[in-house]
XYZ file of C-alpha atoms in Angstrom:
272
model
C -9.121 -9.168 18.852
C -6.717 -6.519 17.143
C -5.728 -4.219 20.010
C -4.760 -7.478 21.753
C -1.886 -8.536 19.378
C 0.964 -8.205 19.383
C 2.612 -9.655 15.884
C 6.075 -8.198 16.427
C 6.521 -10.750 18.692
C 5.336 -13.191 17.050
C 7.191 -16.353 15.985
C 6.930 -16.501 11.708
C 4.368 -19.377 12.175
C 2.477 -17.984 14.823
C 2.075 -14.651 12.907
C 0.614 -17.480 9.773
C -1.371 -18.807 11.665
C -2.820 -15.736 13.486
C -3.442 -13.857 9.991
C -4.940 -16.327 8.498
C -7.262 -16.783 11.877
C -8.570 -13.787 11.452
C -12.232 -12.322 10.126
C -15.434 -14.663 10.201
C -16.471 -15.078 6.484
C -14.603 -17.540 4.100
C -13.450 -16.236 1.050
C -13.584 -18.937 -1.808
C -10.567 -19.798 -3.632
C -10.435 -17.066 -6.915
C -9.571 -19.478 -8.920
C -11.826 -22.282 -7.993
C -14.603 -19.382 -8.501
C -13.117 -17.379 -11.078
C -11.358 -19.502 -13.481
C -12.098 -17.094 -16.693
C -10.022 -14.168 -14.653
C -12.940 -11.623 -14.748
C -11.565 -10.501 -11.018
C -14.599 -10.314 -9.535
C -15.118 -13.263 -6.712
C -17.087 -12.476 -3.706
C -19.910 -10.339 -2.663
C -20.971 -8.893 0.956
C -19.644 -8.956 4.114
C -17.866 -6.374 6.173
C -15.293 -4.115 6.315
C -14.288 -4.624 9.867
C -10.303 -4.412 10.328
C -10.380 -8.353 10.790
C -12.614 -9.004 7.511
C -10.005 -6.637 5.494
C -6.906 -8.167 7.056
C -8.779 -12.041 6.142
C -8.903 -10.707 2.811
C -5.926 -9.772 1.660
C -3.856 -12.027 3.464
C -6.020 -14.428 0.979
C -5.162 -12.188 -2.065
C -8.277 -10.652 -2.224
C -9.313 -6.216 -1.840
C -12.515 -4.455 -2.094
C -13.247 -1.914 -4.522
C -17.307 -1.173 -5.274
C -19.306 2.008 -5.600
C -20.941 3.883 -2.598
C -24.540 2.034 -1.909
C -23.543 -1.070 -3.463
C -22.517 -4.225 -2.326
C -19.037 -4.533 -1.278
C -17.466 -6.829 -4.464
C -14.178 -8.554 -3.505
C -11.547 -8.568 -6.176
C -8.507 -10.597 -7.074
C -7.793 -9.551 -10.643
C -6.080 -11.843 -13.373
C -3.418 -10.726 -13.689
C -1.522 -8.884 -10.741
C 0.101 -5.716 -10.912
C 3.215 -5.881 -8.428
C 7.133 -5.012 -8.074
C 9.627 -5.809 -6.495
C 11.472 -2.808 -4.492
C 14.555 -3.792 -4.901
C 14.099 -3.457 -8.494
C 12.627 -0.548 -8.558
C 14.837 1.667 -10.792
C 13.651 5.661 -10.702
C 13.951 7.546 -14.005
C 16.924 9.883 -14.611
C 14.627 13.034 -14.724
C 13.164 11.351 -11.417
C 16.924 12.280 -9.887
C 17.788 14.273 -11.015
C 14.707 16.465 -9.441
C 15.229 14.465 -5.990
C 19.032 15.588 -6.207
C 17.901 19.395 -6.120
C 14.458 19.300 -3.916
C 13.914 21.057 -1.164
C 11.056 18.526 -0.183
C 10.826 16.036 2.870
C 9.397 12.487 3.094
C 7.524 11.257 6.161
C 5.724 8.169 7.136
C 2.268 8.109 8.583
C 2.508 11.544 9.329
C -0.469 12.570 7.902
C -2.340 9.241 7.406
C -5.931 10.878 7.427
C -5.009 14.049 5.021
C -3.258 11.220 2.402
C -6.806 9.113 2.526
C -8.496 11.770 1.852
C -7.077 13.418 -0.992
C -6.984 10.020 -2.558
C -10.244 10.281 -2.400
C -10.508 13.301 -3.878
C -11.847 13.385 -8.339
C -8.945 14.160 -10.667
C -8.414 16.810 -12.482
C -8.699 14.246 -15.215
C -10.909 11.693 -14.297
C -14.651 12.381 -12.545
C -16.764 14.807 -13.196
C -17.069 17.744 -10.652
C -18.971 16.842 -7.265
C -18.293 13.178 -8.275
C -15.927 10.790 -6.380
C -13.284 7.887 -6.436
C -14.229 4.704 -5.325
C -12.784 5.846 -1.654
C -15.823 6.646 -0.294
C -16.601 7.661 3.530
C -17.092 3.520 4.638
C -13.656 3.117 2.809
C -12.037 6.061 4.286
C -13.520 5.032 7.544
C -12.189 1.272 7.589
C -8.656 1.763 5.887
C -8.292 4.709 8.916
C -9.308 2.344 11.936
C -6.573 -0.544 10.301
C -3.955 2.282 10.130
C -4.713 2.638 14.432
C -4.387 -0.300 14.609
C -1.003 0.023 12.838
C -1.361 -2.341 9.499
C -2.544 0.610 6.837
C 0.759 2.907 6.523
C 0.919 6.187 4.524
C 3.975 8.154 3.304
C 3.881 11.538 2.339
C 5.839 14.277 0.463
C 6.143 17.959 1.754
C 7.402 21.128 0.003
C 9.503 23.631 1.416
C 6.854 25.177 3.303
C 5.347 22.471 5.598
C 2.142 22.003 1.968
C 1.466 18.320 2.050
C 1.778 17.941 -1.728
C 1.980 14.619 -2.473
C 1.432 10.705 -0.947
C 0.391 7.259 -0.952
C -1.421 4.337 1.111
C -1.982 1.106 1.815
C -1.935 -1.882 3.890
C 0.926 -4.320 5.211
C 0.937 -7.662 6.650
C 4.430 -9.078 6.738
C 6.642 -9.185 4.125
C 3.973 -7.559 1.473
C 2.405 -4.397 1.609
C -1.054 -3.877 -0.432
C -0.682 -0.489 -2.212
C -3.902 1.351 -2.714
C -4.290 4.658 -4.048
C -2.297 8.248 -4.548
C -2.067 11.737 -5.372
C 0.476 14.555 -6.283
C -0.393 18.507 -6.048
C 3.185 19.088 -7.702
C 4.582 17.591 -10.552
C 6.286 14.005 -9.589
C 5.439 14.385 -5.993
C 3.187 11.107 -5.986
C 6.179 9.514 -7.885
C 8.523 10.351 -4.894
C 6.378 9.418 -2.464
C 6.873 6.151 -4.414
C 10.711 6.147 -4.353
C 10.103 6.419 -0.864
C 8.018 3.732 -0.231
C 10.257 1.755 -2.546
C 12.993 2.724 0.463
C 11.274 1.973 3.419
C 10.454 -1.550 1.661
C 13.955 -2.213 0.824
C 14.826 -0.834 4.615
C 12.762 -2.976 6.095
C 12.965 -6.110 4.146
C 8.892 -6.676 2.928
C 9.696 -7.810 -0.351
C 6.722 -7.173 -2.605
C 4.401 -4.691 -3.276
C 0.872 -5.424 -4.834
C -0.144 -3.054 -7.045
C -3.121 -4.188 -7.915
C -4.715 -3.450 -11.647
C -1.941 -2.398 -14.075
C -2.067 1.101 -15.286
C 0.129 2.945 -17.423
C 0.933 4.917 -14.459
C 2.248 1.909 -12.674
C 3.823 0.540 -14.912
C 5.700 3.477 -16.645
C 6.887 3.627 -12.304
C 8.723 -0.210 -13.062
C 6.177 -2.521 -12.180
C 5.633 -5.395 -13.852
C 2.284 -8.048 -14.286
C 2.295 -12.106 -12.315
C -0.456 -14.606 -13.280
C -2.720 -14.910 -10.597
C -2.047 -18.153 -9.718
C 1.874 -17.019 -9.347
C 1.110 -14.397 -7.136
C -1.200 -16.387 -4.282
C 1.763 -18.614 -4.404
C 4.008 -15.800 -3.312
C 1.653 -14.194 -1.347
C 1.316 -17.133 0.752
C 5.156 -17.464 0.973
C 5.927 -14.367 1.996
C 3.023 -14.662 4.901
C 5.069 -17.244 5.810
C 7.725 -15.064 6.615
C 6.691 -13.410 10.025
C 6.151 -9.764 10.828
C 7.959 -6.963 9.879
C 8.411 -3.681 12.177
C 7.007 -0.528 10.799
C 6.922 2.765 12.394
C 3.263 3.296 13.322
C 3.852 6.723 14.696
C 4.805 9.678 12.393
C 7.803 9.417 11.507
C 10.721 12.679 10.902
C 11.443 13.908 8.021
C 13.868 12.853 5.830
C 15.123 14.692 3.182
C 13.683 14.163 -0.131
C 17.645 14.989 -1.704
C 18.745 11.719 -0.013
C 17.043 9.182 -1.665
C 19.085 9.953 -5.020
C 22.327 8.638 -2.286
C 19.976 5.508 -1.278
C 19.840 3.286 -4.671
C 23.375 1.533 -3.367
C 21.903 1.175 0.153
C 20.017 -2.132 -0.492
C 23.745 -4.039 -0.623
C 24.214 -3.729 2.630
C 25.452 -0.018 3.266
C 23.479 2.492 5.318
C 19.580 2.764 5.106
C 17.910 5.614 3.918
C 14.691 5.330 6.678
C 15.949 4.993 10.472
C 13.685 2.184 10.990
């Protein structure tokens, strides 16, 4: 069904109804089935593109280990960031101004999601993997082919991929999934690039799912689950937002720092 839809030509009302009609499962109301806020609200189902979009549009996301039933989460509280509120640190701005690195969108989605799936140096034991296992990789790669999953990449001066992130965009909200880096602060620069992409295109909120020190250091905050679900509904009613599906031309990281004032009506960092 997804390959027959042209979301960007839909009215906001039609977009909302179409998104809400996708999927063949009736997910429960998180506040009703999980009043104590443990996070898990459903088990089972599948990772078909329609199922994933339907789940995210209701505030749920999958998080489970390989060979376990699919678990659908809607945590309390929810970690989010408003792109227009993002402020890079002074040290990151200084690094960006001096950098010869480049940023792209959707240039290397497969490489990014596979890099995110690898154990972190201070995380899992050698030989073990993150929750981004093969079933998840295949599911989000398919969403990428349909134009819903997007990546932001950072490349060094030698053309090597050194950082990035990926997630899912539905209308005016971006659901972040994971990030990685192979050089100092590369993932933070990818995050900054994402913030600017959201500002330039009108995406009003980025869902970071669960809070952690790294996300909070980037400017993320938390919302109560009820408040998050209300904002999600409001943003879905605003309709679609166009992002480049095909690989986007590289943009110099050094130009990021001069983009801080562009959300006030000046030229955009990303030429959408």
